[in-house]
Coordinates of C-alpha atoms in Angstrom, one line a residue:
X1 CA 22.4 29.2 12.8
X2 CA 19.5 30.6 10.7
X3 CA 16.6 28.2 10.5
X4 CA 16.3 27.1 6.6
X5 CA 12.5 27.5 5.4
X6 CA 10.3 24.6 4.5
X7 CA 11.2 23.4 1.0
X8 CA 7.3 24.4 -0.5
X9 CA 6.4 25.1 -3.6
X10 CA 5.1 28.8 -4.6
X11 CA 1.2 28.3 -5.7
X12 CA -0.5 30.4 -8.2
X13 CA -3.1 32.9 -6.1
X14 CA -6.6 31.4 -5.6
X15 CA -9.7 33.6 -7.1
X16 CA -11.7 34.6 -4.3
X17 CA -14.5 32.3 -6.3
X18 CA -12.6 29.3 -5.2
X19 CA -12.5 30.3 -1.3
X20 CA -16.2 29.1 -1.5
X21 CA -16.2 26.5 -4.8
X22 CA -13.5 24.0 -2.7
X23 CA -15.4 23.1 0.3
X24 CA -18.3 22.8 -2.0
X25 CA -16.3 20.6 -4.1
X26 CA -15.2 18.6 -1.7
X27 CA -18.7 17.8 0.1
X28 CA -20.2 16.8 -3.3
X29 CA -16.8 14.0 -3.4
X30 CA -17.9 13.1 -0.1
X31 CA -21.4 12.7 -0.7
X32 CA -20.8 10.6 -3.9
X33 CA -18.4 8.7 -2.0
X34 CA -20.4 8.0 0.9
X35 CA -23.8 7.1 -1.3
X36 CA -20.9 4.6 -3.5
X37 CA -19.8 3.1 0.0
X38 CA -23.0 2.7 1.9
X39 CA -25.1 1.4 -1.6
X40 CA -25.5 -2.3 -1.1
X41 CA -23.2 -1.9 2.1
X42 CA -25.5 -5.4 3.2
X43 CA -25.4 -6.9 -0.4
X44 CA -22.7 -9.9 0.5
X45 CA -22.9 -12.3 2.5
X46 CA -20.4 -12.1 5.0
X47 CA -17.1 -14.1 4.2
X48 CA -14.9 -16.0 7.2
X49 CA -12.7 -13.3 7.9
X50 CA -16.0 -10.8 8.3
X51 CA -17.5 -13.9 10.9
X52 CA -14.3 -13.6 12.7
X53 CA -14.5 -9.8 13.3
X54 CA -18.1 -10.7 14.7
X55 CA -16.6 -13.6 17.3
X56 CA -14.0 -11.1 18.5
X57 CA -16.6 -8.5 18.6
X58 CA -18.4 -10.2 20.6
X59 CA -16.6 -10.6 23.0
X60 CA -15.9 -8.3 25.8
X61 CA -13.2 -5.9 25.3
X62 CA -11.2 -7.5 28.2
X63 CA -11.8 -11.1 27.0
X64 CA -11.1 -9.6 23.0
X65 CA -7.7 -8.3 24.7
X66 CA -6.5 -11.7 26.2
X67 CA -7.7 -13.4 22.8
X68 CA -4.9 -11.5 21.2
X69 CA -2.7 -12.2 23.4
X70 CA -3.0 -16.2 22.9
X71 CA -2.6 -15.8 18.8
X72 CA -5.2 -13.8 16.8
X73 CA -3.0 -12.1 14.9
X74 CA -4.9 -8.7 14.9
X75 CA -4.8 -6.2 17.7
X76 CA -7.9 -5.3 19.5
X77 CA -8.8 -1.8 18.9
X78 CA -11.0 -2.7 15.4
X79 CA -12.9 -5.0 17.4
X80 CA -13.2 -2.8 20.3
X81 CA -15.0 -0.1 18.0
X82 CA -16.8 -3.4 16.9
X83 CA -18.2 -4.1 19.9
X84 CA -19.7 -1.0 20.7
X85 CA -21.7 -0.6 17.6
X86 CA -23.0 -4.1 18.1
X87 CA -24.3 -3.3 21.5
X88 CA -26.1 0.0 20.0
X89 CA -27.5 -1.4 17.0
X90 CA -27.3 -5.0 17.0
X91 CA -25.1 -7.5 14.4
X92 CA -25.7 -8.1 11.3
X93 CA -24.0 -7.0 7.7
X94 CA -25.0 -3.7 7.8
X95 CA -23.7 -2.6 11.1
X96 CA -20.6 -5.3 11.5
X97 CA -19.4 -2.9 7.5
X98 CA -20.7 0.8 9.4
X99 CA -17.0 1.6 10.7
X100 CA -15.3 0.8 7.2
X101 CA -17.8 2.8 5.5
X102 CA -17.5 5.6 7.4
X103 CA -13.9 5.7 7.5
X104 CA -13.8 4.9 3.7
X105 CA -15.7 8.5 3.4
X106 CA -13.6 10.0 6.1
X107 CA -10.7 9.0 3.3
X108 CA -12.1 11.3 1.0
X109 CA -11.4 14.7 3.1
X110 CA -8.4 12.9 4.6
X111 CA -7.0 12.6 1.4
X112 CA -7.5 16.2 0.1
X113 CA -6.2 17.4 3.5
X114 CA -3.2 15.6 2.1
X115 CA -3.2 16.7 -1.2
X116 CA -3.1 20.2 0.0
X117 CA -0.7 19.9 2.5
X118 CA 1.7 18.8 0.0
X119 CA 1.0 21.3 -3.2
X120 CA -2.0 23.2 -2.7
X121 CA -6.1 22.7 -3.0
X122 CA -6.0 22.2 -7.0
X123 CA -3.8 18.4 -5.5
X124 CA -6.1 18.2 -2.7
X125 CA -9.1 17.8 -5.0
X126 CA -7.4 15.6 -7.3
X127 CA -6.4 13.5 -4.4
X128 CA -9.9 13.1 -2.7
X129 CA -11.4 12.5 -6.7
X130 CA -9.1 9.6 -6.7
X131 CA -10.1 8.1 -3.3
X132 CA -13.8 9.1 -3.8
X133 CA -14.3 6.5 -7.0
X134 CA -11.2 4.0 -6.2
X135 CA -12.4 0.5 -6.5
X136 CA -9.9 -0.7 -3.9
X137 CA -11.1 1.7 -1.3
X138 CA -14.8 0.9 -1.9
X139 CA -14.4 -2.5 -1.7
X140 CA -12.5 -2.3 1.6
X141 CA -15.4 0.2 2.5
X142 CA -17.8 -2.6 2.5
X143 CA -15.8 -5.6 4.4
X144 CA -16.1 -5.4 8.4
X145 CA -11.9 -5.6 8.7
X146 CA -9.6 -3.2 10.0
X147 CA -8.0 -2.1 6.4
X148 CA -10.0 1.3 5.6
X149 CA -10.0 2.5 8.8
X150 CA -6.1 1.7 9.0
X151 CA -5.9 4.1 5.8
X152 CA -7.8 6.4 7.0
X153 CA -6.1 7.4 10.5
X154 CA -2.0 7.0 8.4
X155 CA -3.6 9.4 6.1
X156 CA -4.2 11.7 8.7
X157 CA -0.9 11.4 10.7
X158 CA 1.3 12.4 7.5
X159 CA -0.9 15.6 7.0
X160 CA -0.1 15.5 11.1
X161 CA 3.4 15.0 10.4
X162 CA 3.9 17.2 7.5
X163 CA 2.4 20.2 9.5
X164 CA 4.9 19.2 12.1
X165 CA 7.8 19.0 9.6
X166 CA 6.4 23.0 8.3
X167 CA 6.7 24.4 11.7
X168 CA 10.2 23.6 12.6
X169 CA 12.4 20.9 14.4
X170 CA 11.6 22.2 17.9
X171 CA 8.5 20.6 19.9
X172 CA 4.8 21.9 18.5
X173 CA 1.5 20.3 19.1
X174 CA 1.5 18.5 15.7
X175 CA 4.4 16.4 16.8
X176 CA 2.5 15.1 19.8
X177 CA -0.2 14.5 17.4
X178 CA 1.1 12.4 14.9
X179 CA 2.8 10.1 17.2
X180 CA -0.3 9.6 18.7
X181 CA -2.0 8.9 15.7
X182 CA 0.9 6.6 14.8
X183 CA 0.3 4.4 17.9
X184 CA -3.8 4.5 17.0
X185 CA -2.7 3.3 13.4
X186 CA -0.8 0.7 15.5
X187 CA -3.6 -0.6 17.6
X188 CA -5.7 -1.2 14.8
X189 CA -3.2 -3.2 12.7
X190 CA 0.7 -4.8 13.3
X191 CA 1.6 -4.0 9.8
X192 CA 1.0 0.1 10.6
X193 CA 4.9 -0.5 12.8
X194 CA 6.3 -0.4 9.5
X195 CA 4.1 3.0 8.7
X196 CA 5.2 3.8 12.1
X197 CA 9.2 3.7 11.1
X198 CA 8.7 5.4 8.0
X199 CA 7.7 8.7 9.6
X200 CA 10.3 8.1 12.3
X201 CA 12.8 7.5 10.0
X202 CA 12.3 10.3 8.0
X203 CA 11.8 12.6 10.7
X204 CA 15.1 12.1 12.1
X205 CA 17.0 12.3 8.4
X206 CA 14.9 15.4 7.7
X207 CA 15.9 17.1 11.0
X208 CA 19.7 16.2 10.6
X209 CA 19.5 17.5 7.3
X210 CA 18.2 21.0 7.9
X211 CA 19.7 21.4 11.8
X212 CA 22.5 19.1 11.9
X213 CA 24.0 19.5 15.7
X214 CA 21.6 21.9 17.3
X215 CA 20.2 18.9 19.1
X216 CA 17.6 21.1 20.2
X217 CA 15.7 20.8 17.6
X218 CA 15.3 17.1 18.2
X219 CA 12.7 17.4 20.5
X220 CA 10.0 17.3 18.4
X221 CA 10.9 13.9 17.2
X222 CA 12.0 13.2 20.2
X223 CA 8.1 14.2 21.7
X224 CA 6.8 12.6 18.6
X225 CA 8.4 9.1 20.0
X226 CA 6.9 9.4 23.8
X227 CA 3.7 10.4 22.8
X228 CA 3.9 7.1 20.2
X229 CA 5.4 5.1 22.5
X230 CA 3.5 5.3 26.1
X231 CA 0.3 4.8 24.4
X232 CA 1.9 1.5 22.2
X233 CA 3.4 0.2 25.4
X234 CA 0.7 -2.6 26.0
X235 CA 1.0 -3.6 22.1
X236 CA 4.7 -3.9 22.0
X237 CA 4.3 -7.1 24.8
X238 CA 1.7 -8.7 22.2
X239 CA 3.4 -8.5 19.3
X240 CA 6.8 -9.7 20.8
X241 CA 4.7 -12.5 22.4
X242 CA 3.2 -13.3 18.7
X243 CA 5.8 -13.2 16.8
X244 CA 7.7 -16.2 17.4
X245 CA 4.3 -17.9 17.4
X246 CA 3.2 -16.6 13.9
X247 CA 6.9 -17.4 12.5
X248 CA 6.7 -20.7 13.0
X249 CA 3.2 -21.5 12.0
X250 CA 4.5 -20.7 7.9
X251 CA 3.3 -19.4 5.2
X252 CA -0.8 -21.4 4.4
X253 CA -2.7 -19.2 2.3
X254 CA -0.4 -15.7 1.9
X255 CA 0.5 -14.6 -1.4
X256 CA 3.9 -14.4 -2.7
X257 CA 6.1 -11.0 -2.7
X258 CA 5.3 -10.5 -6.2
X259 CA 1.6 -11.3 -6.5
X260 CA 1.1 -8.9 -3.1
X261 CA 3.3 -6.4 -4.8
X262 CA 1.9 -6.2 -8.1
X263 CA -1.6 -6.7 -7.1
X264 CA -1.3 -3.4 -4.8
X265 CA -0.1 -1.6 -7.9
X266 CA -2.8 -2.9 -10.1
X267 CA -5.5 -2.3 -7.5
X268 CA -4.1 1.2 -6.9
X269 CA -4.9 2.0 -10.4
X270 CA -8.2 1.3 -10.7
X271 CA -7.8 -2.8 -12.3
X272 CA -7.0 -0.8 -16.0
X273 CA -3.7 -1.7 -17.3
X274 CA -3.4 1.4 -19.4
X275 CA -3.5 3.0 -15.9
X276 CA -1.0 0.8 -14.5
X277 CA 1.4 2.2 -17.5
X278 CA 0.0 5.7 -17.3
X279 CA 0.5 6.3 -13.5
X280 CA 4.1 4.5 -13.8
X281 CA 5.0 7.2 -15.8
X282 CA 3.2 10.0 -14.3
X283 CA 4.7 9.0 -11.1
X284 CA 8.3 8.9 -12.5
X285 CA 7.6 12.7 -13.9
X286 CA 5.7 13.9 -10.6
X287 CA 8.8 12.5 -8.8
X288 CA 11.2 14.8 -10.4
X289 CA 8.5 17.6 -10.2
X290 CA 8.4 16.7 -6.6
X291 CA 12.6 16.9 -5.9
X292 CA 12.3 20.0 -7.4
X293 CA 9.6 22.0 -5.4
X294 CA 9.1 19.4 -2.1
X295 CA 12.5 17.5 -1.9
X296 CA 11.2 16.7 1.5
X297 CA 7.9 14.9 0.6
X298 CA 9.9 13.1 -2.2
X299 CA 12.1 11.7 0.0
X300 CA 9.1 10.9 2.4
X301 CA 7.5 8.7 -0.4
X302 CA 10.9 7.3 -1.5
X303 CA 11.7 5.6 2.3
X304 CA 7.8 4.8 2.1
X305 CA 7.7 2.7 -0.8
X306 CA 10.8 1.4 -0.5
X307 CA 10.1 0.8 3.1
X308 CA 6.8 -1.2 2.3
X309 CA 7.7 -3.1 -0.8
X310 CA 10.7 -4.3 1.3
X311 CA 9.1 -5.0 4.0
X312 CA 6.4 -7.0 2.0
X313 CA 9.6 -8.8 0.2
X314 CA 11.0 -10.2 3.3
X315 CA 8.2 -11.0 5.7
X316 CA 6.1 -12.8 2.3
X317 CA 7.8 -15.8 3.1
X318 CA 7.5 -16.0 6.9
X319 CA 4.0 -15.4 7.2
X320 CA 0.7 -14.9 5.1
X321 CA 0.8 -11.9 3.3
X322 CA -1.8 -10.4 1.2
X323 CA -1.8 -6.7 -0.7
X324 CA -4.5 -5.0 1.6
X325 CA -2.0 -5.3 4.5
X326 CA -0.2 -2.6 2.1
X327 CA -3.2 -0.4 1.4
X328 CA -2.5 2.3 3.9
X329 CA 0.9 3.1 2.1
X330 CA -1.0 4.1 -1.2
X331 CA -0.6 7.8 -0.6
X332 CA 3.2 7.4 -0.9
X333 CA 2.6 6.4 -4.8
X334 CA -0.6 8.5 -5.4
X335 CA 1.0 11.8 -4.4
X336 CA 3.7 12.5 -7.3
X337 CA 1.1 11.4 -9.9
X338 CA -1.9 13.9 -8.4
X339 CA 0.5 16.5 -7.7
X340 CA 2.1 16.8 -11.2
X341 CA -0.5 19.2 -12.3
X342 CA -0.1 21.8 -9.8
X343 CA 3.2 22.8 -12.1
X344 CA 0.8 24.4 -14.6
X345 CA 1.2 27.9 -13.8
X346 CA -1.8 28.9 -16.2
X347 CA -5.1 28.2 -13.8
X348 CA -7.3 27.6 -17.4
X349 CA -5.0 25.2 -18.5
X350 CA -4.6 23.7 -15.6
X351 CA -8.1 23.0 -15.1
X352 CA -8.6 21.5 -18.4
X353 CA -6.1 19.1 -17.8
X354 CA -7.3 18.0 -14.7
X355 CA -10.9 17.5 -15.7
X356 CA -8.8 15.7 -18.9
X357 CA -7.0 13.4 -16.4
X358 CA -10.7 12.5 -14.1
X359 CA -12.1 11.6 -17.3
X360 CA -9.4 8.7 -17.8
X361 CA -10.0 7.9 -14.3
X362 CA -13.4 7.8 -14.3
X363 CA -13.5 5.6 -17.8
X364 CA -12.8 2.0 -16.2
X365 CA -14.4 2.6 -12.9
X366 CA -17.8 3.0 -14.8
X367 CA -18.6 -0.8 -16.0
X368 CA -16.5 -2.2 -12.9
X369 CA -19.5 -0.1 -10.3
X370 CA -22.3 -1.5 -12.7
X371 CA -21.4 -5.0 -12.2
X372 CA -20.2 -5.0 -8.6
X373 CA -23.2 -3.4 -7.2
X374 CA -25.4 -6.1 -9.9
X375 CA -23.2 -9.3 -9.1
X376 CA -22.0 -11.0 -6.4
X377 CA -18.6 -10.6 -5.0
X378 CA -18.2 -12.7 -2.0
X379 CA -19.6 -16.1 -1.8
X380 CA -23.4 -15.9 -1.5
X381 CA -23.8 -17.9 1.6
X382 CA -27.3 -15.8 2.2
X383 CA -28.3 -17.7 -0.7
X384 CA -26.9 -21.2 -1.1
X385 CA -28.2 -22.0 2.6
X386 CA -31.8 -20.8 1.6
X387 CA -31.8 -23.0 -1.2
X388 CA -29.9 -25.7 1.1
X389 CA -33.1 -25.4 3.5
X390 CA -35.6 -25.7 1.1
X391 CA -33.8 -28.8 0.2
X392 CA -33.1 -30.8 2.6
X393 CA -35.1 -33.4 5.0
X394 CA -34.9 -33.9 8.6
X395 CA -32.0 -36.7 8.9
X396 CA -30.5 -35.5 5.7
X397 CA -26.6 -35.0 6.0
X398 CA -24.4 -31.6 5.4
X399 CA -20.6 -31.8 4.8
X400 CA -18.9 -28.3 4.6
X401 CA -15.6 -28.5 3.3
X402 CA -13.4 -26.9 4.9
X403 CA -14.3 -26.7 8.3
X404 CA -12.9 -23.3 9.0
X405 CA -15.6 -22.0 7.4
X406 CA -17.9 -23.0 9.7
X407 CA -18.4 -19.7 11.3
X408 CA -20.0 -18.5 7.8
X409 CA -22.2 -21.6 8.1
X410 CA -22.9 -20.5 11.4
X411 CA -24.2 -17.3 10.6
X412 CA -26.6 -18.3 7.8
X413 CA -28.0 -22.3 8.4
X414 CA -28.9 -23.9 11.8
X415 CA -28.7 -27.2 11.1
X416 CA -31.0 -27.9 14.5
X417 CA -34.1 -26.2 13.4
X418 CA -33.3 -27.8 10.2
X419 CA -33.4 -31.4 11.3
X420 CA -29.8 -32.1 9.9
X421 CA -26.9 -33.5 10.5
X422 CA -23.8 -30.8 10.0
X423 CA -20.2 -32.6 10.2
X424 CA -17.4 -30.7 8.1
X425 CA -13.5 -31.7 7.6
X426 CA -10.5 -30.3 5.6
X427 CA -9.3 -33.3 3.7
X428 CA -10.4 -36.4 1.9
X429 CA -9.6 -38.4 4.4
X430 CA -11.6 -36.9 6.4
X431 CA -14.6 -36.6 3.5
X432 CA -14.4 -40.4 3.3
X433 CA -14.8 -41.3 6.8
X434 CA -17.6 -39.1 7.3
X435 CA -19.5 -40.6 3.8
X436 CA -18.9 -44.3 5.6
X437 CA -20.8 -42.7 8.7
X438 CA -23.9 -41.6 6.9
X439 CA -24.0 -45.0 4.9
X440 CA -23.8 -46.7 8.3
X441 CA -26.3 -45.0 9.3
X442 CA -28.6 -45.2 6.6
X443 CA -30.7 -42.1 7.3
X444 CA -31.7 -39.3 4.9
X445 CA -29.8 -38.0 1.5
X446 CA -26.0 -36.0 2.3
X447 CA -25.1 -32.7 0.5
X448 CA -21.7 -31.5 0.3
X449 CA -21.0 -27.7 0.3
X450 CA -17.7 -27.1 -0.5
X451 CA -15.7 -23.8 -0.6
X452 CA -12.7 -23.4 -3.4
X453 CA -10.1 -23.0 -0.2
X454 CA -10.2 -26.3 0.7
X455 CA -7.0 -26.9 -1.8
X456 CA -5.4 -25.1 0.8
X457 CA -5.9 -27.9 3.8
X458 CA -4.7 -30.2 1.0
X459 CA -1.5 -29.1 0.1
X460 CA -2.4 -27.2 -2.7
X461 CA -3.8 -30.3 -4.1
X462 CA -7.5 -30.3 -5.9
X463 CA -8.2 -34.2 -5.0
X464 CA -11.1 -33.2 -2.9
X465 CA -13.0 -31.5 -5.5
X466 CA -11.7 -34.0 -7.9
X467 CA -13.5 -36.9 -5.3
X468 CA -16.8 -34.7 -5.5
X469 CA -16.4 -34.4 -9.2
X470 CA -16.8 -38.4 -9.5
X471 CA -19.1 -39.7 -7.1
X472 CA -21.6 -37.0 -6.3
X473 CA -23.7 -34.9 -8.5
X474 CA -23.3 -31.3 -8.9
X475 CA -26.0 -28.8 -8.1
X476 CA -25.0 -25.6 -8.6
X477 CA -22.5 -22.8 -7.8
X478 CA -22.9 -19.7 -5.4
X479 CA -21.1 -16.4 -6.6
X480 CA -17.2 -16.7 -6.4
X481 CA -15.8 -20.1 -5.2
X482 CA -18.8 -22.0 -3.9
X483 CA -20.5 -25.3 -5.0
X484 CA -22.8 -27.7 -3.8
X485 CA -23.1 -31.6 -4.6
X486 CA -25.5 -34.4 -3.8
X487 CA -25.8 -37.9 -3.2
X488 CA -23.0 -40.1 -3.6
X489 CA -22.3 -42.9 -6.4

């Protein structure tokens, strides 16, 4: 049986100009993009999931390991990387956000390695423009979690994988690559298994399809398993010893199915809802495109959305949820819409319409930089206990409400050198016993600092802030969802 040829589309020829202009091209996109991720990479205060990353950190890679193992829902390998920058260069904002960063630049080239495995260079470019000024990446290049680093590394096992797909059936080094790319991806975050059977799943379709029963061209899926599985070995105890844990804890603070769903869309293009309209139907026509010239890529991103969006559909009510567990999947819905342009078989024309289709990306991402590098995104913790400081007395009282975010409390006030008196609790209940304390004691003024989450360790109910709303005075809000009150009446 004749071997059928990979299903690629025939690109226009380059002009020898271009040999030289794309690697230029591409270092000024990942310049811009670095200087947009590393700007004000210290600017926020850390929020409670940043603080955990630092207790885990910490830690050493042994103890990090077995803290997994007893329920932190994250495996280890983030926090490993963690670790070692911390005992280079020390913690503090800077250095716990210097691995997202970088892999949120590494996205850019990643990205156009994509793009050009797919089409050709003209997709490429427009693929590593889009991740160069996306909003969603940026963001997630300035928080000190796994998500942009997760992106980075599944970006870079489907260019794996595709080169695998290009060079046959039969075993090649790219197969052994991707898989152990896969099981990196897998280390750094549980949601990557789905990633995981998405390539594995296509792989073996795609193989059927084009060899049918010369089984001998399942070995390089089948060495694309091993090298995923040895490695994945340790991580496939954890998460079967987590699971039944994390199942029955609930849902407590996810979002829904829908709001994770649509809020990946909407983040994906660029917060504009023109764009949301605009890249539905420029995915729909770079679809068909896509069946056309790479029915194989089509039907890569068809079991990856559907594999994600059902994935996110089921496990939305078993566990907390939330969009960015979903960001690593975006190439699956970026692809069709960047690579509808490399159909225009006249290179002038082609070019005009791409620098046409930059300038619509580029319109809404404009005012959104000017504010988030001016205004405060997370909750300004860096400030409110300054001001908190200059406040208070020794023997003055702090309630923080809730008490999980204590570890951001932590980070910015020490209530010892401070003279004061630090309790925090999750419900009123709670809030009233500790104001009965302080009056029994009689000693110093209290302040309450309380966080907008602390509905959630209410039942969804507001009656906390309700309470703070009648008897104490209000002083003042911090950035997003924090406020502080005084005294009580």
């Amino acid at each position: 049986m004749t071997k059928p040829s990979v299903n690629r589309a025939c690109n226009p020829s380059t002009p020898a100009t271009s040999v030289y202009l794309i690697p230029i091209v591409l270092a000024c996109l990942t310049l811009i993009g670095a200087a947009l991720r590393f700007y004000h990479l210290d600017y926020n205060s850390l929020w409670l999931d940043e603080t955990s990353t630092y207790a885990f950190s910490n830690m050493s890679p042994i103890a990090t390991f077995e803290a997994v193992l007893h329920g932190e829902w994250n495996p280890p390998l983030f926090y490993w990387l963690e670790h070692a920058i911390i005992m280079i260069m020390g913690a503090d904002e800077f250095t716990l956000r210097l691995i997202p960063a970088i892999a949120g630049t590494l996205t850019i080239p990643a990205f156009y390695l994509l793009g050009k495995e797919v089409y050709d260079d003209t997709t490429g470019l427009l693929m590593a423009v889009y991740a160069t000024i996306s909003p969603y990446f940026v963001f997630y290049s300035q928080d000190a979690r796994t998500y942009m680093v997760l992106v980075v590394v599944y970006t870079i096992a489907l260019v794996c994988y595709l080169k695998a797909l290009s060079q046959g059936g039969k075993t090649n080094h790219y197969w052994i690559v991707t898989g152990i790319v896969c099981s990196i991806a897998c280390w750094l975050h549980f949601y990557a298994c789905i990633g995981v059977a998405i390539i594995t799943l296509h792989a073996l379709v795609t193989i059927y399809q084009r060899y049918r029963r010369e089984f001998a061209f399942y070995s390089g899926a089948g060495s694309y398993i091993a090298a995923f599985t040895i490695p994945s070995l340790p991580l496939f105890y954890v998460l079967l010893t987590l699971v039944g844990k994390r199942v029955t804890q609930g849902v407590s603070w996810g979002q829904s199915s829908f709001q994770a769903i649509s809020e990946f869309f909407y983040f994906n293009a660029f917060m504009a809802e023109y764009l949301v309209v605009a890249f539905v139907v420029l995915f729909g026509i770079g679809y068909i495109i896509m069946i056309r010239d790479r029915w194989e890529v089509a039907t890569l991103c068809t079991i990856g959305l559907i594999g994600i969006l059902g994935a996110t559909l089921f496990v939305a009510d078993i566990i907390d949820m939330h969009s960015r567990y979903m960001m690593f999947c975006a190439p699956f819905a970026i692809i069709p819409v960047m690579g509808i342009f490399h159909s225009i078989p006249e290179v002038t024309a082609r070019r005009v319409w791409c620098a046409v289709f930059i300038i619509i990306l580029v319109i809404p991402v404009v005012p959104f930089y000017g504010e988030y590098y001016t205004q405060y995104t997370k909750n300004d913790w860096r400030g409110m206990t300054s001001d908190l400081t200059n406040a208070t007395t020794p023997g003055d009282w702090v309630v923080l409400l809730p008490a999980a975010d204590q570890k951001q409390m932590a980070w910015y006030y020490d209530n010892v050198s401070d003279g004061t008196t630090l309790r925090k609790t999750n419900t009123q209940a709670g809030l009233e016993a500790i104001v009965a304390e302080w009056q029994e004691s009689g000693t110093g003024k209290i302040y309450f600092v309380k966080i907008e989450n602390i509905y959630l360790y209410n039942n969804k109910s507001h009656s906390v802030t309700e309470w703070l709303r009648e008897r104490s005075q209000y002083l003042g809000q911090y950035a997003v969802e924090m406020e502080i009150y005084g005294g009580v009446q």
